């Protein structure tokens, strides 16, 4: 096989075009060689490496980029760039594993017919990428947020309800009784006595003594 | 209607919590996570500068890690890909760790303080070769430190600042095997020496700046060479000839090659056995291992060989370490019973030694495999030495001043199999004082917790609360608990060592290096296979300790003889050891036990004979009764055949082995090799419990699950699509799945997925199977579910029939009756690649199940089985919604709170094991890879016990408040009554 220059560079980031120009020659230098593989270059961009709510701080050093379900694994350079070498032509899948972020896998087509042409698309929402810049679709919060203490939560708990019910009985019931017609109360009390329904006081120990 | 609405509300309320999520302060409460690195292959110390002393290691698990030299903790660690084996490591410029991996084709630089990758270079080459890495310290090209790499036949010269290739040179011609790269101090030339055609010594002299070949010389040695060249100085090397009895000293000053052969017998007296040249790099000498003893042979300036000494029983020799001007030393380790002796010698003065220390060592660590030495300057300006030792059980020890400073149990990074054992029952006799004390402590703890909930706690209090929760003595007790949370995990590692790990806090209760699994003359390549529960004493025989059976084989072939070892699960002692002559290809635990509750196991050898264990007459008699009912199947992946076997009734009396049984083939399913290839199989766990066969649907209908232990899920693909993702076009790729009855070989269900390919990961439970595969058309991963229902029982719905007893519910389910099954199936997209899958298991099988998915990111995701229900529709009816059917979506949702491993990673995840707890709602989950992770899960929340954060104090306060209120109201009411009476 003739020595062919079959490198594809799909790492143009709009934001850091300037810094890229200095990086491009080196990546081209790597890719030029006499073998049948291609090089996929890309970049992972995570907005602000700070993670609230999780125990571990995610660092760029803990991010892994995986090709075809772990066939090859690579890591990020400090500027977020990564590359896979010696990749055959065909359709590939790139996944990013970063604690705290959800990345969509990316479908990357490496074409053998017209070298240099690479297509990439997010598989989750079928959005095609102009350049291989991978950004998280969202943050991942691994923990439930503990709700701050509120009186309502205490009241809503079974014990709170118990206490609440008791308060209602203690303070509202007498009020209800007071609002009733004294005649009616007497009638009711007499009725109760005649039926032998014990009053609250008679239920309690020692109540009989007072009777 | 109101009830219905209420029910709906309840369901909606409960369904808003699909998975039981964790609060951040609950981390470590029920889970533990341990980080390991694996067996160390190479180590480089970084102790020159002030600051944190560290050692950088590369391991057999493809891990590169920086360890704290004081405590052995991991500063940072990276797990490289599975086929990205690390060939060499070094430190460049004192700030970069350089790793050469993937057969010398990937060179990476990592920042030493934090482990951030700085640069990565891909080195192309033509053919695989040895890979070498050299970081010359004083060779500066344009004020740049440089790195020399030989890999895949090419010599590369790179800048260590950014990994740029400055020049490269093809050294692959004529099949030369370059073995050493040498950079003589102070010169600008590089030597590359090697051997071609097994007898030709080659030396290349290369200009380091330009990459120009200055000189190439070669000379052939008539005797031929064997083994590797050992380098003794920058212009001298030693090698053995092809007979192994002559040492050849080679000098290649300025490319002038000179050989000086010497017979070993003339150098060393009383030799027996063949000589092996050790690969250790010693200054000015070589170490020759003859039999059990080690001879040190010095190479003089003129290139003559002189024997210096012969030391018996040397286990390991380190490379030599230059520590001061012109002085260098090396360490050697000798074994003596439970003690090991470390001796440090200098090459210049053999009589004296720098250091001689003895250490007492745990005998369950085995022999020393590797030693690395490092020096430091003591306060009195003398040199001190420390040694990093890799043991046979893959553990790592640091020794300094006659004591073990720290040790790491890195054997746990390569677990082969796991089983569990119950802890002993708590004996009575707990003192009252202890109870009172703990009651007081308990109350105090709960009051503190209440303070925490009421936001009254100071930061100190919060710290105390957190510590109290994490270090609860309850969870690390050595006795059985009521809920069955405390167990022993018994794990078998690749080194042949057993560990018992407490599930409460993850500590190692005992460890045992099995002698049977150590390399010996009779057993060249011992390898552990499986670990089974052998004897589980029941309640009436609680005095006996449970034991486990460890199964292994002696070689890599399938016909290598087996090893069986029986180990006490409480004490960690080997009870018995059998080395049978037959091989072991399958271990079948039978559902029978003998009178001392030893489980019967049938071991199938490579020829298809069954061997019964335990070997006692009682076992035979139990087995004879069940003889016709013992079936098993085998999957022959290479020939694409499934076979069913049965134990034949007649054993072979003429051989004289009553415990050997013949088997016969019952059925076989042959997949056509040109169109299908078996890639995955899955079957139900033998221990799985199913609560009910009936499934009541929302429209008051009953469907019966087809529950059989003898179902096998098989996935095949077209041969073209066995390769990597993207190597085939969707039109050429098919995935077929089968459900096969393993007794009759009947295919109950077959399904095809066009345009899909492997890898397939499947889990089989109850009457359903869930499998994960790759859909090439959508270019996404998919998960499918198949549920099987028994149609023959479907007509039992008639109440009249049930009343009159005309139903067939009590009929035994037999594989031989032709089953009328119907299957339901549905597929969904799943975003991630999967490494492994498991399903939760509970004691009675009542609790709903969750799938545990080990994702490519080394996390474990819990996914409710309700998401994989073939009855899901886009618009479920009201009744279906009440039943808990989720509206159909094309993708399975990933909720971050459903990650069992929360913000942690189980690096290098290999397997997930679920064990039921005694509490029905709860299942114990153990995930292992390079790391270990344990937690307990409640798939439908803990409906049968109070949660950890239940506030007892609040309950007590409420009760007290109620009692007070009762009395107050009583007094009030009495007073009122009195007033009434006075009126």
GROMACS .gro file of C-alpha atoms in nm, chain B residues 36-357:
model
  322
  247UNK     CA    1  -0.759  -0.129   4.435
  248UNK     CA    2  -0.503  -0.134   4.159
  249UNK     CA    3  -0.413  -0.498   4.094
  250UNK     CA    4  -0.081  -0.681   4.090
  251UNK     CA    5   0.204  -0.436   4.044
  252UNK     CA    6   0.420  -0.496   3.738
  253UNK     CA    7   0.648  -0.200   3.761
  254UNK     CA    8   0.718   0.078   4.006
  255UNK     CA    9   0.900   0.409   3.985
  256UNK     CA   10   0.972   0.613   4.296
  257UNK     CA   11   0.949   0.986   4.313
  258UNK     CA   12   1.117   1.092   4.632
  259UNK     CA   13   1.385   1.330   4.520
  260UNK     CA   14   1.221   1.657   4.597
  261UNK     CA   15   1.067   1.769   4.918
  262UNK     CA   16   0.696   1.735   4.945
  263UNK     CA   17   0.477   1.435   4.903
  264UNK     CA   18   0.673   1.117   4.848
  265UNK     CA   19   0.506   0.889   4.604
  266UNK     CA   20   0.555   0.578   4.400
  267UNK     CA   21   0.405   0.539   4.055
  268UNK     CA   22   0.304   0.186   3.966
  269UNK     CA   23   0.163   0.006   3.667
  270UNK     CA   24  -0.031  -0.314   3.719
  271UNK     CA   25  -0.162  -0.622   3.545
  272UNK     CA   26  -0.512  -0.472   3.553
  273UNK     CA   27  -0.388  -0.198   3.317
  274UNK     CA   28  -0.392   0.053   3.598
  275UNK     CA   29  -0.148   0.337   3.632
  276UNK     CA   30  -0.155   0.482   3.981
  277UNK     CA   31   0.034   0.718   4.204
  278UNK     CA   32   0.050   0.595   4.564
  279UNK     CA   33   0.136   0.780   4.880
  280UNK     CA   34   0.460   0.632   5.004
  281UNK     CA   35   0.375   0.705   5.365
  282UNK     CA   36   0.034   0.539   5.385
  283UNK     CA   37  -0.018   0.352   5.061
  284UNK     CA   38  -0.324   0.553   4.964
  285UNK     CA   39  -0.403   0.628   4.603
  286UNK     CA   40  -0.330   0.987   4.498
  287UNK     CA   41  -0.466   0.927   4.152
  288UNK     CA   42  -0.533   0.632   3.931
  289UNK     CA   43  -0.633   0.561   3.573
  290UNK     CA   44  -0.768   0.237   3.439
  291UNK     CA   45  -0.672   0.201   3.076
  292UNK     CA   46  -0.870   0.002   2.824
  293UNK     CA   47  -0.883  -0.378   2.835
  294UNK     CA   48  -0.639  -0.427   2.549
  295UNK     CA   49  -0.424  -0.129   2.637
  296UNK     CA   50  -0.164  -0.323   2.835
  297UNK     CA   51   0.104  -0.110   2.993
  298UNK     CA   52   0.450  -0.209   2.870
  299UNK     CA   53   0.668   0.039   3.053
  300UNK     CA   54   0.648   0.339   3.281
  301UNK     CA   55   0.895   0.608   3.376
  302UNK     CA   56   0.912   0.957   3.514
  303UNK     CA   57   1.038   1.232   3.292
  304UNK     CA   58   1.161   1.575   3.402
  305UNK     CA   59   1.042   1.497   3.752
  306UNK     CA   60   0.690   1.603   3.671
  307UNK     CA   61   0.550   1.372   3.402
  308UNK     CA   62   0.470   1.005   3.432
  309UNK     CA   63   0.531   0.843   3.094
  310UNK     CA   64   0.345   0.525   3.005
  311UNK     CA   65   0.401   0.313   2.698
  312UNK     CA   66   0.109   0.085   2.625
  313UNK     CA   67  -0.071  -0.119   2.359
  314UNK     CA   68   0.237  -0.305   2.244
  315UNK     CA   69   0.449   0.006   2.219
  316UNK     CA   70   0.208   0.208   2.010
  317UNK     CA   71   0.059   0.457   2.256
  318UNK     CA   72   0.276   0.686   2.461
  319UNK     CA   73   0.107   0.902   2.720
  320UNK     CA   74   0.234   1.159   2.966
  321UNK     CA   75   0.048   1.221   3.291
  322UNK     CA   76   0.099   1.510   3.523
  323UNK     CA   77   0.259   1.366   3.834
  324UNK     CA   78   0.078   1.571   4.101
  325UNK     CA   79  -0.281   1.528   3.981
  326UNK     CA   80  -0.283   1.260   3.713
  327UNK     CA   81  -0.413   1.478   3.434
  328UNK     CA   82  -0.309   1.348   3.094
  329UNK     CA   83  -0.077   1.602   2.939
  330UNK     CA   84  -0.022   1.457   2.596
  331UNK     CA   85  -0.071   1.140   2.402
  332UNK     CA   86   0.127   1.019   2.103
  333UNK     CA   87   0.037   0.740   1.871
  334UNK     CA   88   0.342   0.560   1.736
  335UNK     CA   89   0.288   0.379   1.414
  336UNK     CA   90   0.485   0.076   1.318
  337UNK     CA   91   0.473  -0.215   1.084
  338UNK     CA   92   0.500  -0.527   1.286
  339UNK     CA   93   0.469  -0.613   1.650
  340UNK     CA   94   0.792  -0.618   1.844
  341UNK     CA   95   0.923  -0.577   2.194
  342UNK     CA   96   0.845  -0.235   2.338
  343UNK     CA   97   1.113  -0.038   2.516
  344UNK     CA   98   1.108   0.300   2.685
  345UNK     CA   99   1.411   0.509   2.774
  346UNK     CA  100   1.408   0.852   2.929
  347UNK     CA  101   1.766   0.976   2.924
  348UNK     CA  102   1.818   1.224   3.202
  349UNK     CA  103   2.092   1.436   3.061
  350UNK     CA  104   2.026   1.425   2.690
  351UNK     CA  105   1.876   1.755   2.600
  352UNK     CA  106   1.760   1.842   2.253
  353UNK     CA  107   1.699   2.214   2.228
  354UNK     CA  108   1.662   2.238   2.606
  355UNK     CA  109   1.394   1.979   2.582
  356UNK     CA  110   1.396   1.652   2.764
  357UNK     CA  111   1.347   1.363   2.530
  358UNK     CA  112   1.204   1.016   2.535
  359UNK     CA  113   1.318   0.719   2.331
  360UNK     CA  114   1.064   0.456   2.242
  361UNK     CA  115   1.111   0.138   2.051
  362UNK     CA  116   0.789  -0.028   1.949
  363UNK     CA  117   0.646  -0.210   1.649
  364UNK     CA  118   0.986  -0.216   1.482
  365UNK     CA  119   1.041   0.158   1.495
  366UNK     CA  120   1.263   0.371   1.712
  367UNK     CA  121   1.097   0.701   1.799
  368UNK     CA  122   1.259   1.003   1.951
  369UNK     CA  123   1.006   1.232   2.116
  370UNK     CA  124   1.005   1.554   2.304
  371UNK     CA  125   0.873   1.503   2.654
  372UNK     CA  126   0.718   1.850   2.665
  373UNK     CA  127   0.442   1.780   2.415
  374UNK     CA  128   0.507   1.432   2.278
  375UNK     CA  129   0.615   1.552   1.935
  376UNK     CA  130   0.805   1.295   1.734
  377UNK     CA  131   1.139   1.457   1.650
  378UNK     CA  132   1.261   1.170   1.438
  379UNK     CA  133   1.199   0.803   1.388
  380UNK     CA  134   1.391   0.516   1.244
  381UNK     CA  135   1.292   0.181   1.103
  382UNK     CA  136   1.478  -0.096   1.281
  383UNK     CA  137   1.244  -0.372   1.177
  384UNK     CA  138   1.440  -0.507   0.881
  385UNK     CA  139   1.593  -0.852   0.890
  386UNK     CA  140   1.376  -0.949   1.185
  387UNK     CA  141   1.608  -0.802   1.444
  388UNK     CA  142   1.475  -0.815   1.797
  389UNK     CA  143   1.597  -0.501   1.970
  390UNK     CA  144   1.630  -0.573   2.342
  391UNK     CA  145   1.797  -0.271   2.492
  392UNK     CA  146   1.823   0.098   2.427
  393UNK     CA  147   2.129   0.251   2.585
  394UNK     CA  148   2.228   0.606   2.624
  395UNK     CA  149   2.584   0.626   2.760
  396UNK     CA  150   2.617   0.912   3.002
  397UNK     CA  151   2.746   1.235   2.858
  398UNK     CA  152   2.743   1.126   2.496
  399UNK     CA  153   2.513   1.220   2.214
  400UNK     CA  154   2.476   0.875   2.072
  401UNK     CA  155   2.224   0.605   2.136
  402UNK     CA  156   2.293   0.235   2.124
  403UNK     CA  157   2.026  -0.012   2.027
  404UNK     CA  158   2.130  -0.372   2.076
  405UNK     CA  159   1.947  -0.685   1.986
  406UNK     CA  160   1.957  -1.027   1.835
  407UNK     CA  161   1.855  -1.148   1.493
  408UNK     CA  162   1.821  -1.505   1.373
  409UNK     CA  163   1.886  -1.623   1.731
  410UNK     CA  164   2.261  -1.609   1.680
  411UNK     CA  165   2.348  -1.269   1.536
  412UNK     CA  166   2.425  -0.991   1.778
  413UNK     CA  167   2.332  -0.652   1.635
  414UNK     CA  168   2.438  -0.311   1.755
  415UNK     CA  169   2.320   0.017   1.612
  416UNK     CA  170   2.481   0.346   1.699
  417UNK     CA  171   2.254   0.640   1.633
  418UNK     CA  172   2.307   1.011   1.658
  419UNK     CA  173   2.056   1.133   1.909
  420UNK     CA  174   2.010   1.481   1.762
  421UNK     CA  175   1.956   1.396   1.400
  422UNK     CA  176   1.842   1.039   1.411
  423UNK     CA  177   2.113   0.942   1.173
  424UNK     CA  178   2.248   0.587   1.183
  425UNK     CA  179   2.618   0.627   1.258
  426UNK     CA  180   2.718   0.268   1.262
  427UNK     CA  181   2.560  -0.072   1.238
  428UNK     CA  182   2.765  -0.370   1.333
  429UNK     CA  183   2.668  -0.728   1.376
  430UNK     CA  184   2.849  -1.044   1.462
  431UNK     CA  185   2.725  -1.394   1.476
  432UNK     CA  186   2.793  -1.630   1.763
  433UNK     CA  187   2.824  -1.989   1.646
  434UNK     CA  188   2.654  -2.137   1.951
  435UNK     CA  189   2.342  -1.927   1.912
  436UNK     CA  190   2.167  -1.736   2.192
  437UNK     CA  191   1.882  -1.828   2.416
  438UNK     CA  192   1.681  -1.600   2.639
  439UNK     CA  193   1.723  -1.228   2.672
  440UNK     CA  194   2.036  -1.023   2.677
  441UNK     CA  195   2.120  -0.886   3.018
  442UNK     CA  196   2.281  -0.546   3.015
  443UNK     CA  197   2.553  -0.491   3.274
  444UNK     CA  198   2.706  -0.161   3.167
  445UNK     CA  199   2.653   0.088   2.888
  446UNK     CA  200   2.890  -0.109   2.665
  447UNK     CA  201   2.869  -0.461   2.804
  448UNK     CA  202   2.608  -0.729   2.802
  449UNK     CA  203   2.577  -1.094   2.896
  450UNK     CA  204   2.368  -1.363   2.735
  451UNK     CA  205   2.327  -1.738   2.757
  452UNK     CA  206   2.405  -1.955   2.459
  453UNK     CA  207   2.145  -2.183   2.309
  454UNK     CA  208   2.254  -2.482   2.519
  455UNK     CA  209   2.205  -2.284   2.839
  456UNK     CA  210   2.545  -2.385   2.977
  457UNK     CA  211   2.771  -2.114   2.839
  458UNK     CA  212   2.760  -1.750   2.939
  459UNK     CA  213   2.869  -1.511   2.670
  460UNK     CA  214   3.003  -1.174   2.768
  461UNK     CA  215   2.960  -0.924   2.490
  462UNK     CA  216   3.131  -0.591   2.468
  463UNK     CA  217   3.040  -0.344   2.200
  464UNK     CA  218   3.254  -0.038   2.267
  465UNK     CA  219   3.213   0.199   1.975
  466UNK     CA  220   3.040  -0.074   1.784
  467UNK     CA  221   3.331  -0.318   1.807
  468UNK     CA  222   3.167  -0.641   1.907
  469UNK     CA  223   3.369  -0.893   2.108
  470UNK     CA  224   3.241  -1.220   2.249
  471UNK     CA  225   3.393  -1.394   2.550
  472UNK     CA  226   3.220  -1.725   2.614
  473UNK     CA  227   3.269  -1.899   2.948
  474UNK     CA  228   3.122  -2.227   3.058
  475UNK     CA  229   2.907  -2.180   3.366
  476UNK     CA  230   3.048  -2.497   3.516
  477UNK     CA  231   3.388  -2.328   3.524
  478UNK     CA  232   3.248  -2.030   3.708
  479UNK     CA  233   3.015  -2.188   3.958
  480UNK     CA  234   3.086  -2.518   4.128
  481UNK     CA  235   2.825  -2.776   4.212
  482UNK     CA  236   2.564  -2.673   3.965
  483UNK     CA  237   2.257  -2.875   3.901
  484UNK     CA  238   1.981  -2.799   3.659
  485UNK     CA  239   1.965  -2.550   3.379
  486UNK     CA  240   2.067  -2.189   3.417
  487UNK     CA  241   1.836  -1.893   3.365
  488UNK     CA  242   1.951  -1.535   3.335
  489UNK     CA  243   1.740  -1.309   3.558
  490UNK     CA  244   1.604  -0.996   3.391
  491UNK     CA  245   1.706  -0.771   3.680
  492UNK     CA  246   1.937  -0.490   3.579
  493UNK     CA  247   2.236  -0.502   3.810
  494UNK     CA  248   2.532  -0.272   3.773
  495UNK     CA  249   2.836  -0.459   3.654
  496UNK     CA  250   2.703  -0.807   3.716
  497UNK     CA  251   2.441  -1.060   3.621
  498UNK     CA  252   2.233  -1.294   3.829
  499UNK     CA  253   2.207  -1.651   3.705
  500UNK     CA  254   1.945  -1.874   3.858
  501UNK     CA  255   2.056  -2.235   3.869
  502UNK     CA  256   1.808  -2.463   4.035
  503UNK     CA  257   1.707  -2.296   4.359
  504UNK     CA  258   2.015  -2.087   4.414
  505UNK     CA  259   2.128  -1.767   4.257
  506UNK     CA  260   2.482  -1.702   4.136
  507UNK     CA  261   2.613  -1.351   4.091
  508UNK     CA  262   2.868  -1.316   3.818
  509UNK     CA  263   3.070  -1.002   3.780
  510UNK     CA  264   3.180  -0.863   3.448
  511UNK     CA  265   3.520  -0.697   3.471
  512UNK     CA  266   3.625  -0.395   3.271
  513UNK     CA  267   3.799  -0.621   3.024
  514UNK     CA  268   3.482  -0.816   2.975
  515UNK     CA  269   3.590  -1.123   3.172
  516UNK     CA  270   3.336  -1.307   3.384
  517UNK     CA  271   3.407  -1.382   3.748
  518UNK     CA  272   3.178  -1.559   3.989
  519UNK     CA  273   3.120  -1.354   4.300
  520UNK     CA  274   2.890  -1.555   4.517
  521UNK     CA  275   2.614  -1.813   4.518
  522UNK     CA  276   2.324  -1.751   4.752
  523UNK     CA  277   2.062  -2.018   4.813
  524UNK     CA  278   1.685  -1.968   4.822
  525UNK     CA  279   1.668  -1.625   4.669
  526UNK     CA  280   1.311  -1.535   4.577
  527UNK     CA  281   1.347  -1.197   4.414
  528UNK     CA  282   1.615  -0.951   4.310
  529UNK     CA  283   1.556  -0.585   4.248
  530UNK     CA  284   1.716  -0.370   3.983
  531UNK     CA  285   2.020  -0.188   4.099
  532UNK     CA  286   1.972   0.158   4.232
  533UNK     CA  287   2.237   0.429   4.203
  534UNK     CA  288   2.219   0.624   4.525
  535UNK     CA  289   2.534   0.829   4.555
  536UNK     CA  290   2.834   0.914   4.341
  537UNK     CA  291   2.937   0.598   4.163
  538UNK     CA  292   2.767   0.375   4.414
  539UNK     CA  293   2.479   0.152   4.343
  540UNK     CA  294   2.306  -0.124   4.530
  541UNK     CA  295   2.041  -0.382   4.479
  542UNK     CA  296   1.811  -0.574   4.707
  543UNK     CA  297   1.758  -0.946   4.726
  544UNK     CA  298   1.496  -1.132   4.917
  545UNK     CA  299   1.529  -1.471   5.083
  546UNK     CA  300   1.254  -1.674   5.242
  547UNK     CA  301   1.287  -1.856   5.568
  548UNK     CA  302   0.962  -1.995   5.702
  549UNK     CA  303   0.745  -1.709   5.817
  550UNK     CA  304   1.029  -1.461   5.787
  551UNK     CA  305   1.173  -1.293   5.486
  552UNK     CA  306   1.516  -1.142   5.474
  553UNK     CA  307   1.599  -0.836   5.273
  554UNK     CA  308   1.966  -0.784   5.194
  555UNK     CA  309   2.106  -0.485   5.016
  556UNK     CA  310   2.437  -0.534   4.842
  557UNK     CA  311   2.660  -0.305   4.647
  558UNK     CA  312   2.825  -0.421   4.330
  559UNK     CA  313   3.161  -0.276   4.424
  560UNK     CA  314   3.214  -0.441   4.757
  561UNK     CA  315   3.054  -0.779   4.781
  562UNK     CA  316   3.171  -0.867   5.133
  563UNK     CA  317   2.978  -0.597   5.310
  564UNK     CA  318   2.614  -0.521   5.274
  565UNK     CA  319   2.435  -0.193   5.311
  566UNK     CA  320   2.145  -0.341   5.494
  567UNK     CA  321   2.024  -0.673   5.624
  568UNK     CA  322   1.677  -0.679   5.763
   0.00000   0.00000   0.00000
